[in-house]
Amino acid sequence: MKKLGAGFFGSWLLLLCLPGLAAAQTPAEAPKTTLDGQWKGTLTVPGGSLPIAISITELAGGNRFATLDVPMQRIARSPMEVQQRGDTLVFDAQQVGCQFVCLRSADGRQLVGTWQQPGYQTPATLTYFAAPKADPKNFKFPPPYRVEEVAVSNLSDNTRLNGTLTIPAGAGPFPAVVLLSDLGPQDRDATTGTYRLFGELSDYLTRQGIAVLRLDDRGVGQSGGNSANATTADLVKDAQAGLNFLRTRPLIDFNHLGLVGHGEGGNVALLTAAQPLPPAFVVTLAAAGVVGREQLVLRQAEQLRSSGSDTTKSEAARAQQQFQADVRRQADKMRAEGANSAQVETFLDQQRMRQRSEDKKQLEALIKQQQAMLEIVRQTKNNAQAQAIVANMLQQYRAGLDQTTALASAAQMTTPWYRYFLEFDPLAELPKVQCPVLLLSGTLDAQVGVNNLALLERNLRGSKRVVSRKMLGVNHQFQAPEQEWPLLAGQPKPIFSPATQEAIRDFIRQQLPVPAVR
């Protein structure tokens, strides 16, 4: 077990006049088959008692995720590992150095056991309480840190970017990072559907003692400018403006400012680190190591294959279902005719290989189409001419695409950003980077493969330290493997990969000076 977290259970006298955490609430009937919910109680400590709460979430794969709250010690949602050994439950909060070993009562309403920490243990009973009744879409617990709406000015072209600055509780100064988004205009949370990549990462890092600045991209929300007209070089200036803004804040440690970039944002972060007044460190999430047009070809082909029109998706789904039904019928026929299990499994493996081969052919065909259109854009400098040719090609490639939509898509492919990015070489400036760099990539990333890690690492030869990691089961959005997603209203909800969060936190902490021993 790790050492006890600083200050945890350390101020006994402060607790004498504090009310119990659950005193004003009425216990609810606990769920019979799961532990999902909030379990609250008090610990007996010298001179008084200490309110605590453990929140448990059942995950889609049958595992559990739990967090510990000790409000009077400013411990909020500290992760707990949950293990079940027969009837015994073990909740291990390694970050704060404590453990709760317990059994569930016969009526299911209490967890009864022993609270343990170095040099002290005490009996403890936690009772189930219903979560606050509120609209789950709108209800939010207040975060245990400062939240400030801010505006950052890029003085090079007088662009104003709005965003949010979150600063940990306490006196500071705190290390800080600026978050840089992937391709295309995105809001400060990098929202995709219900998933908030930057929102989740920002919340996690701030709870871990790291201030975070996240901004709406140009032309999004209240931010000025236009993303389509801003080149990658302009985005570097936006990143520099974010760093300069943090350097003026009294609670921020200006010697330990970093950049965390996702996708294109990772390449922007590295390019910024090659300029004067660089960040103290860089973290990249799925940064690319190939020229921009190669990135766009693969990304757009993959997006077309996975999205498509509703009609196309329905037809593809029907074809897939028909194929699977045909395979099952053939397998059943083989069994009925006396085939053994090994023969049937061999047949099924062959059909799976056939399906993968068809998927690969489909992707290769889409890649060729994208390459042809991008080459037209590169070779045709007149936007009107390029748009007319590309729109015609789009209508040939995609049955049923109307001319208005085709022209709009072609116009996007001739914007200043797009033309600049086609020629953008993410490796050219890397030898100038001297600060420490953490390179992260997901093994399930279909848009920026893990092979890009080696390309980046090889060219970061001037960096003081380069750490490269492949995150298992993680996709381009850095979501955890699906079996780890919690269930919300009975449906799995994607979450930011906890392993990736911890890797970022640990790397940033390693850049900080070691506290002097007194």
XYZ file of C-alpha atoms in Angstrom:
518
model
C 0.000 0.000 0.000
C 1.289 3.469 -0.838
C 2.021 6.089 1.784
C -0.855 8.058 3.213
C -1.837 11.113 1.147
C -0.755 14.454 2.566
C -3.227 15.776 5.095
C -5.572 12.764 4.980
C -7.030 12.242 8.460
C -4.372 14.626 9.713
C -6.486 17.430 11.231
C -8.447 15.629 13.932
C -9.450 18.736 15.909
C -11.045 20.316 12.837
C -13.554 17.497 12.695
C -15.066 17.955 16.158
C -17.548 20.600 15.045
C -18.392 19.125 11.635
C -21.784 17.481 10.948
C -21.932 13.941 9.544
C -21.944 13.662 5.785
C -25.207 11.690 5.672
C -26.975 13.195 8.648
C -29.527 15.136 6.634
C -30.328 12.293 4.257
C -32.609 9.311 4.549
C -31.217 5.886 3.607
C -32.888 4.395 0.561
C -33.607 0.798 -0.265
C -30.429 -0.623 -1.766
C -30.383 -2.422 -5.111
C -30.460 -6.176 -4.579
C -28.258 -7.379 -7.423
C -25.647 -4.628 -7.805
C -23.563 -2.260 -5.690
C -24.317 0.666 -8.003
C -24.904 3.806 -5.923
C -23.502 5.890 -3.045
C -22.471 4.333 0.258
C -21.954 6.776 3.124
C -20.919 6.699 6.740
C -18.490 8.043 9.323
C -15.111 6.865 10.569
C -14.289 7.034 14.252
C -11.105 9.072 14.701
C -9.329 10.390 17.783
C -11.531 13.148 19.167
C -14.460 12.818 16.773
C -15.670 11.307 13.503
C -14.946 11.779 9.825
C -17.691 11.616 7.142
C -16.821 9.597 4.033
C -18.611 8.379 0.905
C -17.838 5.704 -1.690
C -19.611 5.974 -5.054
C -19.778 2.732 -7.045
C -20.527 2.393 -10.748
C -21.199 -0.975 -12.345
C -19.326 -1.234 -15.664
C -20.541 -2.864 -18.843
C -18.063 -5.762 -18.602
C -19.117 -6.793 -15.099
C -16.312 -4.860 -13.393
C -16.776 -1.971 -10.975
C -15.447 1.570 -10.734
C -15.471 3.367 -7.379
C -14.417 6.752 -6.036
C -13.775 8.022 -2.514
C -14.976 11.388 -1.190
C -13.757 12.844 2.114
C -14.998 16.456 1.846
C -13.406 17.702 5.045
C -9.997 16.572 3.793
C -10.588 17.950 0.262
C -10.494 14.474 -1.223
C -12.948 14.303 -4.116
C -13.555 11.340 -6.416
C -10.227 9.689 -5.653
C -10.228 6.407 -7.643
C -10.609 3.127 -5.754
C -9.822 -0.330 -7.085
C -12.640 -2.786 -6.318
C -11.963 -6.487 -5.799
C -14.387 -9.222 -4.771
C -12.960 -12.292 -3.022
C -15.880 -14.589 -2.393
C -18.278 -12.569 -0.226
C -15.569 -10.101 0.801
C -15.270 -6.733 -0.947
C -11.981 -4.806 -0.927
C -11.910 -1.097 -1.829
C -8.314 0.092 -2.287
C -7.628 3.843 -2.597
C -3.943 3.722 -3.451
C -3.603 7.456 -4.086
C -4.498 8.284 -0.483
C -3.192 5.071 1.080
C -6.264 3.456 2.619
C -8.378 0.347 2.257
C -11.907 -0.734 3.205
C -12.443 -4.490 3.616
C -16.091 -5.377 4.131
C -19.101 -7.668 3.720
C -22.556 -6.675 2.521
C -25.294 -7.010 5.118
C -28.070 -9.573 4.655
C -30.619 -6.871 3.753
C -28.186 -5.374 1.212
C -28.353 -1.884 2.729
C -24.952 -1.728 4.432
C -21.279 -2.488 3.871
C -19.810 -3.585 7.199
C -16.079 -4.002 7.704
C -12.749 -2.491 8.686
C -11.153 0.728 7.475
C -7.372 0.348 7.242
C -4.473 2.732 6.768
C -0.845 2.674 7.894
C -0.752 2.677 11.680
C -4.527 2.822 12.187
C -7.657 0.769 11.601
C -11.240 1.091 12.800
C -14.590 -0.633 12.260
C -16.742 1.128 9.681
C -20.270 0.792 8.334
C -21.419 2.448 5.125
C -25.133 2.762 4.311
C -26.673 2.974 0.845
C -28.199 6.328 -0.125
C -30.107 7.176 -3.256
C -28.398 9.585 -5.652
C -29.864 13.128 -5.785
C -32.989 13.279 -7.902
C -32.266 15.521 -10.869
C -32.348 15.588 -14.631
C -29.253 13.510 -15.477
C -28.604 15.658 -18.541
C -28.421 18.874 -16.548
C -27.420 17.902 -13.011
C -23.774 18.296 -12.080
C -21.989 18.087 -8.750
C -19.964 21.271 -8.166
C -16.308 20.455 -8.921
C -13.755 20.728 -6.081
C -11.693 23.362 -7.908
C -11.885 26.898 -9.317
C -13.633 27.385 -12.665
C -13.217 30.646 -14.588
C -14.503 31.764 -17.985
C -11.649 33.516 -19.784
C -10.737 35.177 -23.080
C -7.327 34.783 -24.732
C -6.072 37.178 -27.421
C -3.834 36.150 -30.304
C -2.216 39.515 -30.982
C -0.636 38.396 -34.266
C -4.015 38.632 -36.037
C -6.219 40.110 -33.273
C -8.226 36.905 -32.796
C -10.034 36.490 -29.484
C -10.581 32.935 -28.190
C -13.001 32.173 -25.357
C -12.602 29.259 -23.019
C -12.428 27.862 -19.504
C -9.569 27.884 -17.017
C -9.758 25.367 -14.165
C -7.367 25.754 -11.229
C -6.984 23.292 -8.331
C -8.019 24.292 -4.822
C -5.187 25.609 -2.662
C -2.547 28.312 -2.677
C -0.517 27.166 -5.677
C 1.378 27.891 -7.803
C 0.248 24.966 -9.978
C 1.654 23.438 -13.162
C -0.679 24.053 -16.096
C -1.452 22.863 -19.600
C -3.229 24.207 -22.678
C -5.364 21.666 -24.557
C -5.162 21.746 -28.381
C -7.897 20.107 -30.480
C -7.869 17.797 -33.493
C -8.846 18.552 -37.107
C -11.865 20.745 -37.747
C -13.662 23.345 -35.612
C -14.370 22.023 -32.117
C -15.672 23.435 -28.867
C -13.559 23.698 -25.728
C -14.668 20.245 -24.521
C -13.926 18.552 -27.893
C -17.494 17.275 -27.780
C -18.570 14.359 -29.969
C -22.154 13.323 -29.202
C -22.291 12.810 -25.435
C -18.534 12.229 -25.168
C -16.388 15.175 -24.040
C -12.742 14.277 -24.622
C -11.261 17.553 -23.314
C -14.014 18.046 -20.736
C -13.184 14.732 -19.076
C -9.412 15.175 -19.343
C -9.591 18.700 -17.935
C -11.667 17.586 -14.955
C -9.286 14.715 -14.194
C -6.070 16.744 -14.433
C -7.435 19.619 -12.342
C -8.455 17.188 -9.594
C -4.862 15.902 -9.749
C -3.379 19.345 -9.043
C -2.804 20.534 -12.628
C -4.468 23.701 -13.977
C -6.014 23.410 -17.437
C -6.887 25.979 -20.110
C -9.209 24.767 -22.877
C -10.494 27.035 -25.625
C -13.226 27.059 -28.260
C -11.612 26.829 -31.692
C -11.779 29.788 -34.068
C -15.353 30.484 -35.148
C -16.836 28.194 -32.468
C -18.975 29.508 -29.594
C -17.880 33.032 -28.753
C -14.388 32.684 -30.254
C -13.550 34.942 -33.177
C -11.955 34.050 -36.484
C -12.671 31.254 -38.931
C -11.152 27.767 -38.659
C -11.321 27.246 -42.425
C -9.079 30.273 -43.021
C -6.581 29.494 -40.232
C -3.547 27.439 -41.238
C -1.566 25.141 -38.953
C 0.909 28.013 -38.520
C -1.956 30.192 -37.203
C -2.894 27.444 -34.741
C 0.674 27.503 -33.420
C 0.196 31.199 -32.642
C -3.062 30.364 -30.848
C -1.160 27.843 -28.715
C 1.511 30.444 -27.944
C -1.236 32.910 -26.962
C -2.615 30.327 -24.522
C 0.803 29.838 -22.934
C 1.349 33.605 -22.680
C -2.038 33.983 -20.999
C -1.108 31.386 -18.364
C 2.206 33.139 -17.724
C 0.257 36.161 -16.429
C -1.838 34.230 -13.881
C -0.708 34.464 -10.226
C -1.763 30.914 -9.243
C 0.079 29.324 -12.190
C 3.690 28.091 -12.086
C 5.009 29.734 -15.260
C 8.112 27.493 -15.184
C 5.990 24.391 -15.694
C 3.582 25.134 -18.529
C 2.841 22.430 -21.078
C 0.771 21.636 -24.151
C -1.489 18.600 -24.540
C -2.626 18.127 -28.138
C -5.016 15.639 -29.745
C -4.476 14.625 -33.380
C -3.531 17.753 -35.311
C -3.338 19.498 -31.941
C -0.475 17.156 -31.028
C 1.450 18.224 -34.124
C 0.669 21.862 -33.335
C 2.041 21.319 -29.815
C 5.299 19.864 -31.172
C 5.642 22.668 -33.707
C 5.096 25.224 -30.921
C 7.837 23.537 -28.894
C 10.235 24.172 -31.779
C 9.632 27.963 -31.604
C 11.033 30.618 -29.219
C 9.478 30.628 -25.710
C 8.563 26.936 -25.916
C 6.456 25.017 -23.384
C 8.203 23.128 -20.589
C 6.806 19.815 -21.886
C 4.478 18.375 -24.546
C 1.971 15.517 -24.500
C 0.582 14.286 -27.822
C -2.511 12.108 -28.270
C -2.482 10.431 -31.694
C -0.163 12.952 -33.347
C 0.744 12.046 -36.946
C 4.184 11.466 -38.393
C 3.280 11.651 -42.098
C 2.606 14.557 -44.444
C -0.832 16.151 -44.155
C -2.351 14.773 -47.370
C -1.563 11.210 -46.271
C -3.344 11.866 -42.981
C -6.395 13.290 -44.735
C -6.656 10.410 -47.195
C -6.795 7.774 -44.467
C -9.015 9.772 -42.115
C -11.572 10.704 -44.744
C -11.691 7.200 -46.201
C -12.227 5.699 -42.743
C -14.895 8.275 -41.901
C -16.719 7.603 -45.175
C -16.693 3.874 -44.534
C -17.930 4.198 -40.949
C -20.518 6.929 -41.623
C -22.050 7.220 -45.087
C -25.646 8.157 -45.757
C -28.492 6.557 -43.837
C -29.465 4.660 -46.990
C -25.919 3.392 -47.539
C -25.568 2.350 -43.908
C -28.901 0.531 -43.980
C -27.944 -1.311 -47.159
C -24.550 -2.221 -45.713
C -26.147 -3.408 -42.481
C -28.647 -5.557 -44.396
C -25.880 -7.033 -46.514
C -23.824 -7.800 -43.404
C -26.790 -9.429 -41.668
C -27.544 -11.505 -44.780
C -23.914 -12.622 -44.985
C -23.873 -13.659 -41.322
C -27.193 -15.494 -41.705
C -25.854 -17.384 -44.736
C -22.733 -18.358 -42.799
C -24.783 -19.614 -39.823
C -27.036 -21.673 -42.121
C -24.031 -23.233 -43.843
C -22.428 -24.040 -40.461
C -25.676 -25.629 -39.238
C -25.877 -27.670 -42.446
C -22.309 -28.893 -41.955
C -23.119 -30.033 -38.408
C -26.273 -31.790 -39.597
C -24.233 -33.634 -42.244
C -21.772 -34.893 -39.617
C -18.977 -32.301 -39.640
C -17.044 -32.118 -36.374
C -16.457 -28.927 -34.361
C -12.939 -28.410 -35.772
C -14.238 -28.510 -39.351
C -17.030 -26.052 -38.545
C -14.615 -23.700 -36.779
C -12.240 -23.836 -39.754
C -15.138 -22.870 -42.053
C -16.094 -19.963 -39.779
C -12.481 -18.738 -39.664
C -12.375 -18.768 -43.457
C -15.556 -16.700 -43.653
C -14.173 -14.176 -41.136
C -11.014 -13.836 -43.223
C -13.180 -13.348 -46.304
C -15.108 -10.562 -44.563
C -11.905 -8.842 -43.436
C -10.583 -9.047 -46.983
C -13.762 -7.411 -48.309
C -13.473 -4.637 -45.706
C -9.861 -4.047 -46.712
C -10.796 -3.835 -50.393
C -13.547 -1.348 -49.608
C -11.154 0.856 -47.623
C -8.501 0.674 -50.355
C -11.060 1.760 -52.970
C -12.092 4.732 -50.826
C -8.449 5.680 -50.292
C -7.841 5.742 -54.049
C -10.857 8.000 -54.537
C -9.645 10.398 -51.838
C -6.116 10.453 -53.271
C -7.448 11.350 -56.712
C -9.500 14.277 -55.384
C -6.678 15.618 -53.194
C -4.306 15.517 -56.137
C -6.774 17.617 -58.157
C -6.832 20.205 -55.336
C -3.015 20.229 -55.170
C -2.528 20.652 -58.906
C -5.381 23.134 -59.526
C -4.605 26.473 -57.893
C -7.829 28.143 -59.072
C -10.438 27.363 -56.416
C -13.451 27.600 -58.734
C -11.932 25.138 -61.197
C -10.835 22.738 -58.435
C -14.267 22.840 -56.810
C -16.080 22.087 -60.070
C -13.857 19.071 -60.817
C -13.967 17.708 -57.275
C -17.755 18.163 -57.007
C -18.175 16.178 -60.224
C -15.917 13.408 -58.879
C -17.868 13.278 -55.617
C -21.123 12.765 -57.482
C -19.531 9.966 -59.497
C -18.199 8.250 -56.374
C -21.312 8.623 -54.214
C -24.607 7.664 -55.763
C -27.446 10.033 -54.956
C -25.256 12.930 -53.797
C -26.908 16.180 -54.880
C -24.929 18.960 -56.540
C -25.364 21.478 -53.697
C -23.867 19.070 -51.141
C -21.090 18.068 -53.556
C -20.131 21.722 -54.141
C -20.164 22.441 -50.396
C -17.820 19.498 -49.756
C -15.549 20.599 -52.612
C -15.438 24.140 -51.162
C -14.206 22.739 -47.825
C -11.380 20.980 -49.665
C -10.067 24.261 -51.095
C -10.003 26.389 -47.926
C -6.699 27.991 -46.841
C -6.394 25.502 -43.962
C -6.984 22.522 -46.227
C -4.504 23.614 -48.887
C -1.865 24.354 -46.229
C -2.411 21.046 -44.455
C -2.021 19.045 -47.668
C 1.656 20.072 -47.724
C 2.218 20.135 -43.960
C 5.210 17.995 -42.912
C 4.946 17.260 -39.150
C 8.539 15.977 -38.961
C 10.437 18.928 -40.447
C 10.764 21.002 -37.247
C 10.993 18.160 -34.713
C 14.820 18.187 -34.371
C 14.481 21.683 -32.856
C 12.289 20.425 -29.986
C 14.275 20.240 -26.739
C 11.629 19.851 -24.031
C 10.434 16.457 -22.699
C 7.725 14.828 -24.844
C 5.165 12.108 -24.130
C 3.814 10.403 -27.278
C 0.600 8.388 -26.859
C -1.359 6.429 -29.452
C -4.252 3.957 -29.229
C -3.910 0.453 -30.619
C -7.468 0.676 -32.030
C -6.936 4.047 -33.724
C -8.149 3.633 -37.322
C -7.233 7.238 -38.287
C -3.675 7.677 -36.955
C -1.981 4.309 -36.522
C 0.522 3.476 -33.782
C 3.266 3.273 -36.433
C 3.346 7.091 -36.280
C 4.957 6.867 -32.825
C 8.249 5.567 -34.230
C 8.329 8.274 -36.912
C 7.895 11.040 -34.342
C 10.276 9.527 -31.802
C 13.041 9.069 -34.369
C 12.913 12.770 -35.330
C 12.739 14.119 -31.752
C 16.477 13.589 -31.408
C 17.067 16.968 -29.738
C 14.511 16.398 -26.954
C 15.742 15.968 -23.379
C 13.404 13.007 -22.924
C 10.935 11.201 -25.189
C 8.474 8.642 -23.834
C 6.378 6.670 -26.327
C 3.425 4.477 -25.298
C 0.807 2.391 -27.100
C -2.481 2.427 -25.192
C -4.130 -0.994 -25.481
C -7.749 -1.102 -26.619
C -7.906 2.701 -27.055
C -9.312 4.345 -30.204
C -8.627 7.720 -31.845
C -10.917 9.493 -29.353
C -8.922 7.918 -26.493
C -11.976 6.153 -25.172
C -11.458 3.228 -22.839
C -12.151 -0.285 -24.184
C -15.926 -0.791 -24.439
C -16.014 -3.438 -21.706
C -14.920 -0.713 -19.246
C -17.695 1.744 -20.146
C -20.215 2.441 -17.349
C -23.911 1.838 -17.948
C -26.107 4.941 -18.121
C -29.844 4.272 -18.354
C -28.940 0.734 -19.347
C -26.667 1.847 -22.205
C -22.830 1.818 -22.226
C -21.408 5.353 -22.006
C -17.954 6.023 -23.506
C -15.329 7.381 -21.122
C -11.816 8.741 -21.517
C -9.286 5.966 -20.982
C -8.239 5.967 -17.275
C -4.862 4.432 -18.217
C -4.224 7.339 -20.595
C -5.252 9.885 -17.959
C -2.841 8.356 -15.466
C -0.014 8.284 -18.021
C -0.487 12.017 -18.709
C -0.683 12.858 -14.995
C 2.434 10.852 -14.131
C 4.445 12.383 -16.982
C 3.518 15.926 -15.946
C 4.407 15.216 -12.313
C 7.783 13.902 -13.422
C 8.571 17.343 -14.882
C 8.124 19.008 -11.479
C 10.998 19.522 -9.017
C 11.355 16.940 -6.252
C 10.258 18.467 -2.905
C 13.144 19.143 -0.570
C 13.448 16.736 2.389
C 13.139 18.542 5.721
